[in-house]
Amino acid sequence: MANPALARSSAGVTAVTSNDPVVQVCDVCKNYRDVEALRGINLEFERGKLTTLLGPSGCGKTTLLKIIAGLVPATSGEIRVNGRAVTGPGPERAFVFQDFALMPWATVLRNVAFGLELKGVVSAERNRIARRYIEQVGLAGFEEKYPHELSGGMRQRVGIARAFAVNADVLLLDEPFSAVDEQNRRKFQEDLLRLVEQEKKTFIFVTHSIEEAVYVSDRIVLLSPRPGRISQVIDPMIDRSASPDDIRRDAGYLDVVEEIWQGLRQYAE
Ligand SMILES: Nc1ncnc2c1ncn2[C@@H]1O[C@H](COP(=O)(O)OP(=O)(O)O)[C@@H](O)[C@H]1O
Ligand SMILES: [Mg+2]
């Protein structure tokens, strides 16, 4: 195989372990009454890396994120974060929901500062931190606006700024850009890559878009249809020193997009 990404992806199971994992998913299974959502998931996630979960609708991506977040219990198996077993939500993990989940009655500033408010950080300090992240996601000047005054893309930025402001180690992003038009989506992808680079956190990302997954990920985990199992692990190995346009035209990038498309195609209805 000429393409090193393709060669690497065949390493399969060995690629899912690392020396210093922040999050460990150990043999996780999930049943909702008579629905088997996930079966035998083993994965490890490292600091400073972005892993994308990709797979057909209903394969358990959101379920896996919620189990890692501690919002939903696994039926069997275990999640460990920094070596400790997860028994519920914790401040070291932040969840960015697909539908933003902002407080409509609160300003952008208050929404972003909310997690810090819950942690008991004093007002001046939490506003200082919140303003920093509002600026980082490109919303400086919108601090006093309310969610209904913002576009969908801007609301999503508020959700991301809020997740960053609490300084969680682990960011769980469930299709955060799905409601955003293509132009803004690309801008978001650049923002996300900058945050991954700057923040050295552990990112677990879900998207429906193969191109987006290849563009932003250090690693892509393909899941099979329900019950979700790991079907393939791919390291796209994108050269991020190239310009966004050059990356999207690069033969290696396009090969990985094609490989994933072929991998998922068997599941298309
Ligand atoms: N609370 C629930 N009760 C029963 N079934 C659920 C629940 N949440 C999800 N499911 C089912 O579990 C499967 C996986 O769902 P989900 O994790 O949302 O998939 P994805 O995010 O990959 O689309 C689906 O078949 C879905 O209908
Ligand atoms: Mg989902």
mmCIF file of C-alpha atoms and ligand atoms in Angstrom:
data_model
loop_
_atom_site.group_PDB
_atom_site.id
_atom_site.type_symbol
_atom_site.label_atom_id
_atom_site.label_comp_id
_atom_site.label_asym_id
_atom_site.label_seq_id
_atom_site.Cartn_x
_atom_site.Cartn_y
_atom_site.Cartn_z
ATOM 1 C CA MET A 1 0.000 0.000 0.000
ATOM 2 C CA ALA A 2 1.482 3.304 -1.119
ATOM 3 C CA ASN A 3 -0.442 5.533 1.229
ATOM 4 C CA PRO A 4 0.977 5.358 4.765
ATOM 5 C CA ALA A 5 -2.410 6.285 6.257
ATOM 6 C CA LEU A 6 -3.930 3.205 4.702
ATOM 7 C CA ALA A 7 -1.094 1.034 5.914
ATOM 8 C CA ARG A 8 -1.436 2.476 9.397
ATOM 9 C CA SER A 9 -5.184 1.938 9.535
ATOM 10 C CA SER A 10 -4.742 -1.781 9.085
ATOM 11 C CA ALA A 11 -2.902 -1.794 12.422
ATOM 12 C CA GLY A 12 -6.458 -1.768 13.833
ATOM 13 C CA VAL A 13 -6.594 -2.754 17.459
ATOM 14 C CA THR A 14 -3.041 -1.760 18.362
ATOM 15 C CA ALA A 15 -3.800 1.827 17.311
ATOM 16 C CA VAL A 16 -6.457 2.251 20.004
ATOM 17 C CA THR A 17 -4.099 2.007 22.954
ATOM 18 C CA SER A 18 -1.506 4.523 24.125
ATOM 19 C CA ASN A 19 0.997 4.956 26.923
ATOM 20 C CA ASP A 20 -0.649 7.813 28.761
ATOM 21 C CA PRO A 21 -4.401 7.741 28.170
ATOM 22 C CA VAL A 22 -6.621 10.402 29.739
ATOM 23 C CA VAL A 23 -9.794 8.456 28.987
ATOM 24 C CA GLN A 24 -10.081 4.681 28.853
ATOM 25 C CA VAL A 25 -13.172 2.920 27.565
ATOM 26 C CA CYS A 26 -12.923 -0.634 28.840
ATOM 27 C CA ASP A 27 -15.149 -3.272 27.269
ATOM 28 C CA VAL A 28 -18.220 -1.036 27.309
ATOM 29 C CA CYS A 29 -21.604 -2.480 26.349
ATOM 30 C CA LYS A 30 -24.910 -0.638 26.440
ATOM 31 C CA ASN A 31 -28.444 -1.948 26.190
ATOM 32 C CA TYR A 32 -31.552 0.219 26.359
ATOM 33 C CA ARG A 33 -34.201 -2.340 27.353
ATOM 34 C CA ASP A 34 -34.359 -4.559 24.243
ATOM 35 C CA VAL A 35 -32.087 -2.346 22.087
ATOM 36 C CA GLU A 36 -28.424 -3.333 22.024
ATOM 37 C CA ALA A 37 -26.738 0.019 21.305
ATOM 38 C CA LEU A 38 -23.030 -0.724 21.914
ATOM 39 C CA ARG A 39 -21.049 -3.926 22.143
ATOM 40 C CA GLY A 40 -17.529 -4.478 23.475
ATOM 41 C CA ILE A 41 -16.029 -1.001 22.952
ATOM 42 C CA ASN A 42 -12.358 -0.648 23.921
ATOM 43 C CA LEU A 43 -10.675 2.698 23.248
ATOM 44 C CA GLU A 44 -8.109 4.994 24.775
ATOM 45 C CA PHE A 45 -7.830 8.748 24.286
ATOM 46 C CA GLU A 46 -4.696 10.873 24.712
ATOM 47 C CA ARG A 47 -4.150 14.495 25.687
ATOM 48 C CA GLY A 48 -3.657 16.971 22.839
ATOM 49 C CA LYS A 49 -5.367 14.690 20.322
ATOM 50 C CA LEU A 50 -8.718 14.819 18.596
ATOM 51 C CA THR A 51 -10.482 11.518 17.964
ATOM 52 C CA THR A 52 -13.604 11.407 15.826
ATOM 53 C CA LEU A 53 -16.333 8.798 16.141
ATOM 54 C CA LEU A 54 -17.884 8.214 12.745
ATOM 55 C CA GLY A 55 -20.621 5.782 11.824
ATOM 56 C CA PRO A 56 -24.174 5.393 10.571
ATOM 57 C CA SER A 57 -27.040 7.074 12.370
ATOM 58 C CA GLY A 58 -28.140 5.058 15.409
ATOM 59 C CA CYS A 59 -24.834 3.210 15.851
ATOM 60 C CA GLY A 60 -24.367 4.566 19.371
ATOM 61 C CA LYS A 61 -22.052 7.587 18.984
ATOM 62 C CA THR A 62 -24.093 9.851 21.242
ATOM 63 C CA THR A 63 -24.574 6.980 23.676
ATOM 64 C CA LEU A 64 -20.810 6.452 23.910
ATOM 65 C CA LEU A 65 -20.184 10.179 24.516
ATOM 66 C CA LYS A 66 -22.880 10.223 27.208
ATOM 67 C CA ILE A 67 -21.389 7.169 28.901
ATOM 68 C CA ILE A 68 -17.956 8.851 28.901
ATOM 69 C CA ALA A 69 -19.604 12.022 30.272
ATOM 70 C CA GLY A 70 -21.193 9.965 33.057
ATOM 71 C CA LEU A 71 -24.686 11.043 31.948
ATOM 72 C CA VAL A 72 -25.733 7.485 31.060
ATOM 73 C CA PRO A 73 -24.477 4.309 32.789
ATOM 74 C CA ALA A 74 -22.870 1.514 30.783
ATOM 75 C CA THR A 75 -24.656 -1.827 31.016
ATOM 76 C CA SER A 76 -21.264 -3.475 31.474
ATOM 77 C CA GLY A 77 -17.658 -2.353 31.262
ATOM 78 C CA GLU A 78 -16.105 0.780 32.641
ATOM 79 C CA ILE A 79 -14.864 4.294 31.811
ATOM 80 C CA ARG A 80 -11.688 5.524 33.482
ATOM 81 C CA VAL A 81 -10.620 9.169 33.425
ATOM 82 C CA ASN A 82 -7.090 9.896 34.566
ATOM 83 C CA GLY A 83 -7.066 6.375 35.983
ATOM 84 C CA ARG A 84 -10.234 6.744 38.055
ATOM 85 C CA ALA A 85 -13.498 4.957 37.306
ATOM 86 C CA VAL A 86 -16.347 7.254 36.248
ATOM 87 C CA THR A 87 -19.519 7.024 38.309
ATOM 88 C CA GLY A 88 -21.239 10.226 37.080
ATOM 89 C CA PRO A 89 -20.552 13.621 35.527
ATOM 90 C CA GLY A 90 -17.439 15.504 36.660
ATOM 91 C CA PRO A 91 -15.830 18.915 36.105
ATOM 92 C CA GLU A 92 -12.926 17.355 34.170
ATOM 93 C CA ARG A 93 -15.348 16.439 31.352
ATOM 94 C CA ALA A 94 -17.428 18.947 29.364
ATOM 95 C CA PHE A 95 -20.153 18.071 26.858
ATOM 96 C CA VAL A 96 -21.061 20.262 23.883
ATOM 97 C CA PHE A 97 -24.542 19.223 22.795
ATOM 98 C CA GLN A 98 -25.813 19.185 19.246
ATOM 99 C CA ASP A 99 -28.656 21.531 20.224
ATOM 100 C CA PHE A 100 -26.401 23.957 22.126
ATOM 101 C CA ALA A 101 -28.355 23.724 25.415
ATOM 102 C CA LEU A 102 -27.876 27.426 26.188
ATOM 103 C CA MET A 103 -29.912 29.283 28.791
ATOM 104 C CA PRO A 104 -32.191 31.527 26.695
ATOM 105 C CA TRP A 105 -32.720 34.057 29.482
ATOM 106 C CA ALA A 106 -29.013 34.665 30.069
ATOM 107 C CA THR A 107 -26.496 36.733 28.111
ATOM 108 C CA VAL A 108 -23.606 35.220 26.195
ATOM 109 C CA LEU A 109 -21.282 36.204 29.036
ATOM 110 C CA ARG A 110 -23.445 34.544 31.679
ATOM 111 C CA ASN A 111 -23.918 31.428 29.555
ATOM 112 C CA VAL A 112 -20.184 31.057 29.054
ATOM 113 C CA ALA A 113 -19.458 31.765 32.727
ATOM 114 C CA PHE A 114 -22.179 29.416 33.957
ATOM 115 C CA GLY A 115 -19.978 26.377 34.577
ATOM 116 C CA LEU A 116 -17.615 28.560 36.606
ATOM 117 C CA GLU A 117 -20.551 29.974 38.549
ATOM 118 C CA LEU A 118 -21.502 26.405 39.477
ATOM 119 C CA LYS A 119 -17.942 25.796 40.625
ATOM 120 C CA GLY A 120 -18.179 28.858 42.915
ATOM 121 C CA VAL A 121 -15.635 31.009 41.053
ATOM 122 C CA VAL A 122 -16.164 34.673 42.062
ATOM 123 C CA SER A 123 -17.870 36.956 39.566
ATOM 124 C CA ALA A 124 -14.910 39.132 38.471
ATOM 125 C CA GLU A 125 -12.732 36.081 37.893
ATOM 126 C CA ARG A 126 -15.335 34.057 36.030
ATOM 127 C CA ASN A 127 -16.196 37.015 33.788
ATOM 128 C CA ARG A 128 -12.516 37.513 33.006
ATOM 129 C CA ILE A 129 -12.145 33.847 32.018
ATOM 130 C CA ALA A 130 -15.427 33.851 30.084
ATOM 131 C CA ARG A 131 -14.413 36.965 28.106
ATOM 132 C CA ARG A 132 -11.162 35.309 27.122
ATOM 133 C CA TYR A 133 -12.937 32.297 25.602
ATOM 134 C CA ILE A 134 -15.649 34.443 24.019
ATOM 135 C CA GLU A 135 -12.864 36.254 22.221
ATOM 136 C CA GLN A 136 -11.150 32.985 21.256
ATOM 137 C CA VAL A 137 -14.266 31.696 19.500
ATOM 138 C CA GLY A 138 -14.669 35.009 17.655
ATOM 139 C CA LEU A 139 -17.580 36.461 19.626
ATOM 140 C CA ALA A 140 -15.918 39.536 21.160
ATOM 141 C CA GLY A 141 -18.500 42.324 21.221
ATOM 142 C CA PHE A 142 -21.420 39.903 21.699
ATOM 143 C CA GLU A 143 -21.002 39.418 25.469
ATOM 144 C CA GLU A 144 -24.274 41.155 26.356
ATOM 145 C CA LYS A 145 -26.405 39.587 23.601
ATOM 146 C CA TYR A 146 -28.974 36.861 24.272
ATOM 147 C CA PRO A 147 -29.019 33.499 22.440
ATOM 148 C CA HIS A 148 -32.080 34.462 20.324
ATOM 149 C CA GLU A 149 -30.117 37.428 18.942
ATOM 150 C CA LEU A 150 -27.422 35.117 17.553
ATOM 151 C CA SER A 151 -27.240 32.858 14.489
ATOM 152 C CA GLY A 152 -27.072 29.078 14.924
ATOM 153 C CA GLY A 153 -23.330 29.163 14.280
ATOM 154 C CA MET A 154 -22.803 31.837 16.889
ATOM 155 C CA ARG A 155 -24.862 29.955 19.459
ATOM 156 C CA GLN A 156 -22.696 26.939 18.854
ATOM 157 C CA ARG A 157 -19.624 29.067 19.519
ATOM 158 C CA VAL A 158 -21.142 30.040 22.848
ATOM 159 C CA GLY A 159 -21.524 26.344 23.677
ATOM 160 C CA ILE A 160 -17.904 25.713 22.781
ATOM 161 C CA ALA A 161 -16.665 28.727 24.758
ATOM 162 C CA ARG A 162 -18.651 27.505 27.762
ATOM 163 C CA ALA A 163 -17.085 24.068 27.512
ATOM 164 C CA PHE A 164 -13.611 25.614 27.354
ATOM 165 C CA ALA A 165 -14.216 28.082 30.179
ATOM 166 C CA VAL A 166 -14.696 25.340 32.772
ATOM 167 C CA ASN A 167 -11.213 24.146 31.874
ATOM 168 C CA ALA A 168 -12.230 20.535 31.486
ATOM 169 C CA ASP A 169 -9.536 18.041 30.475
ATOM 170 C CA VAL A 170 -11.889 16.214 28.186
ATOM 171 C CA LEU A 171 -14.141 17.854 25.585
ATOM 172 C CA LEU A 172 -17.009 15.751 24.280
ATOM 173 C CA LEU A 173 -18.412 17.321 21.104
ATOM 174 C CA ASP A 174 -21.574 15.767 19.694
ATOM 175 C CA GLU A 175 -22.028 16.928 16.093
ATOM 176 C CA PRO A 176 -21.398 20.514 17.159
ATOM 177 C CA PHE A 177 -21.356 21.904 13.615
ATOM 178 C CA SER A 178 -24.299 20.034 12.152
ATOM 179 C CA ALA A 179 -26.629 23.061 12.232
ATOM 180 C CA VAL A 180 -24.090 25.358 10.607
ATOM 181 C CA ASP A 181 -23.825 26.224 6.897
ATOM 182 C CA GLU A 182 -20.808 24.988 4.945
ATOM 183 C CA GLN A 183 -18.940 28.296 4.935
ATOM 184 C CA ASN A 184 -19.197 28.749 8.694
ATOM 185 C CA ARG A 185 -18.507 25.090 9.202
ATOM 186 C CA ARG A 186 -15.086 25.454 7.621
ATOM 187 C CA LYS A 187 -14.370 28.451 9.813
ATOM 188 C CA PHE A 188 -15.383 26.387 12.855
ATOM 189 C CA GLN A 189 -13.066 23.610 11.797
ATOM 190 C CA GLU A 190 -10.167 26.077 11.769
ATOM 191 C CA ASP A 191 -11.197 27.350 15.215
ATOM 192 C CA LEU A 192 -11.385 23.803 16.510
ATOM 193 C CA LEU A 193 -7.939 22.921 15.156
ATOM 194 C CA ARG A 194 -6.504 26.054 16.769
ATOM 195 C CA LEU A 195 -8.061 25.112 20.098
ATOM 196 C CA VAL A 196 -6.715 21.552 19.870
ATOM 197 C CA GLU A 197 -3.277 22.989 19.185
ATOM 198 C CA GLN A 198 -3.414 25.585 21.977
ATOM 199 C CA GLU A 199 -5.306 23.827 24.721
ATOM 200 C CA LYS A 200 -3.727 20.368 24.906
ATOM 201 C CA LYS A 201 -6.987 18.805 25.959
ATOM 202 C CA THR A 202 -8.497 15.484 25.011
ATOM 203 C CA PHE A 203 -11.091 15.914 22.281
ATOM 204 C CA ILE A 204 -13.721 13.320 21.428
ATOM 205 C CA PHE A 205 -15.724 14.506 18.459
ATOM 206 C CA VAL A 206 -18.740 13.179 16.587
ATOM 207 C CA THR A 207 -19.640 14.211 13.058
ATOM 208 C CA HIS A 208 -21.609 12.873 10.108
ATOM 209 C CA SER A 209 -19.213 14.403 7.619
ATOM 210 C CA ILE A 210 -16.373 12.200 6.374
ATOM 211 C CA GLU A 211 -14.498 15.239 4.981
ATOM 212 C CA GLU A 212 -14.805 17.046 8.286
ATOM 213 C CA ALA A 213 -13.584 14.001 10.189
ATOM 214 C CA VAL A 214 -10.519 13.641 7.983
ATOM 215 C CA TYR A 215 -9.814 17.365 8.105
ATOM 216 C CA VAL A 216 -9.855 17.810 11.894
ATOM 217 C CA SER A 217 -8.907 14.405 13.344
ATOM 218 C CA ASP A 218 -5.729 12.854 14.625
ATOM 219 C CA ARG A 219 -7.615 9.558 14.639
ATOM 220 C CA ILE A 220 -10.955 8.344 13.302
ATOM 221 C CA VAL A 221 -12.858 5.452 14.840
ATOM 222 C CA LEU A 222 -15.398 3.905 12.475
ATOM 223 C CA LEU A 223 -18.336 2.235 14.183
ATOM 224 C CA SER A 224 -20.545 -0.462 12.695
ATOM 225 C CA PRO A 225 -24.348 -0.167 12.651
ATOM 226 C CA ARG A 226 -26.195 -1.116 15.813
ATOM 227 C CA PRO A 227 -24.954 -2.657 17.966
ATOM 228 C CA GLY A 228 -22.057 -0.228 17.548
ATOM 229 C CA ARG A 229 -18.675 -1.960 17.468
ATOM 230 C CA ILE A 230 -15.321 -0.615 16.358
ATOM 231 C CA SER A 231 -14.948 -1.602 12.731
ATOM 232 C CA GLN A 232 -11.799 0.335 11.808
ATOM 233 C CA VAL A 233 -9.339 2.864 13.235
ATOM 234 C CA ILE A 234 -7.772 5.333 10.821
ATOM 235 C CA ASP A 235 -4.996 7.840 11.340
ATOM 236 C CA PRO A 236 -5.434 10.446 8.592
ATOM 237 C CA MET A 237 -1.940 11.929 9.189
ATOM 238 C CA ILE A 238 -2.743 15.326 7.714
ATOM 239 C CA ASP A 239 0.150 17.763 7.275
ATOM 240 C CA ARG A 240 -1.313 20.745 9.128
ATOM 241 C CA SER A 241 1.433 23.095 8.048
ATOM 242 C CA ALA A 242 -0.248 23.234 4.616
ATOM 243 C CA SER A 243 -3.024 25.748 3.892
ATOM 244 C CA PRO A 244 -6.651 24.588 4.309
ATOM 245 C CA ASP A 245 -7.197 24.663 0.538
ATOM 246 C CA ASP A 246 -4.038 22.656 -0.125
ATOM 247 C CA ILE A 247 -4.999 20.079 2.507
ATOM 248 C CA ARG A 248 -8.426 19.587 0.905
ATOM 249 C CA ARG A 249 -6.793 19.052 -2.495
ATOM 250 C CA ASP A 250 -4.020 16.798 -1.205
ATOM 251 C CA ALA A 251 -3.987 13.273 -2.665
ATOM 252 C CA GLY A 252 -3.380 11.716 0.773
ATOM 253 C CA TYR A 253 -6.376 13.577 2.242
ATOM 254 C CA LEU A 254 -8.602 12.512 -0.636
ATOM 255 C CA ASP A 255 -7.418 8.889 -0.346
ATOM 256 C CA VAL A 256 -8.424 8.747 3.315
ATOM 257 C CA VAL A 257 -11.836 10.285 2.528
ATOM 258 C CA GLU A 258 -12.290 7.601 -0.133
ATOM 259 C CA GLU A 259 -11.134 4.811 2.179
ATOM 260 C CA ILE A 260 -13.658 5.824 4.831
ATOM 261 C CA TRP A 261 -16.386 6.190 2.242
ATOM 262 C CA GLN A 262 -15.681 2.626 1.104
ATOM 263 C CA GLY A 263 -15.663 1.463 4.727
ATOM 264 C CA LEU A 264 -19.066 3.033 5.458
ATOM 265 C CA ARG A 265 -20.650 2.300 2.100
ATOM 266 C CA GLN A 266 -21.409 -1.294 3.027
ATOM 267 C CA TYR A 267 -23.728 0.109 5.716
ATOM 268 C CA ALA A 268 -25.648 2.505 3.446
ATOM 269 C CA GLU A 269 -29.286 1.586 2.959
HETATM 270 N N1 LIG B 1 -32.826 6.706 25.943
HETATM 271 C C1 LIG B 1 -32.932 5.746 25.018
HETATM 272 N N2 LIG B 1 -33.847 4.755 25.153
HETATM 273 C C2 LIG B 1 -33.950 3.764 24.242
HETATM 274 N N3 LIG B 1 -33.189 3.667 23.133
HETATM 275 C C3 LIG B 1 -32.265 4.633 22.944
HETATM 276 C C4 LIG B 1 -32.072 5.713 23.869
HETATM 277 N N4 LIG B 1 -31.077 6.506 23.409
HETATM 278 C C5 LIG B 1 -30.658 5.948 22.253
HETATM 279 N N5 LIG B 1 -31.368 4.817 21.979
HETATM 280 C C6 LIG B 1 -31.160 3.929 20.828
HETATM 281 O O1 LIG B 1 -29.816 3.495 20.844
HETATM 282 C C7 LIG B 1 -29.254 3.485 19.538
HETATM 283 C C8 LIG B 1 -28.052 4.402 19.501
HETATM 284 O O2 LIG B 1 -28.463 5.749 19.621
HETATM 285 P P1 LIG B 1 -27.468 6.969 19.574
HETATM 286 O O3 LIG B 1 -26.411 6.779 20.582
HETATM 287 O O4 LIG B 1 -28.279 8.217 19.678
HETATM 288 O O5 LIG B 1 -26.850 6.821 18.095
HETATM 289 P P2 LIG B 1 -26.077 7.884 17.179
HETATM 290 O O6 LIG B 1 -25.695 9.052 18.023
HETATM 291 O O7 LIG B 1 -24.912 7.128 16.627
HETATM 292 O O8 LIG B 1 -27.034 8.258 16.087
HETATM 293 C C9 LIG B 1 -30.391 3.926 18.613
HETATM 294 O O9 LIG B 1 -31.005 2.781 18.102
HETATM 295 C C10 LIG B 1 -31.320 4.678 19.505
HETATM 296 O O10 LIG B 1 -32.653 4.618 19.024
HETATM 297 MG MG MG B 2 -26.097 11.091 17.872
#
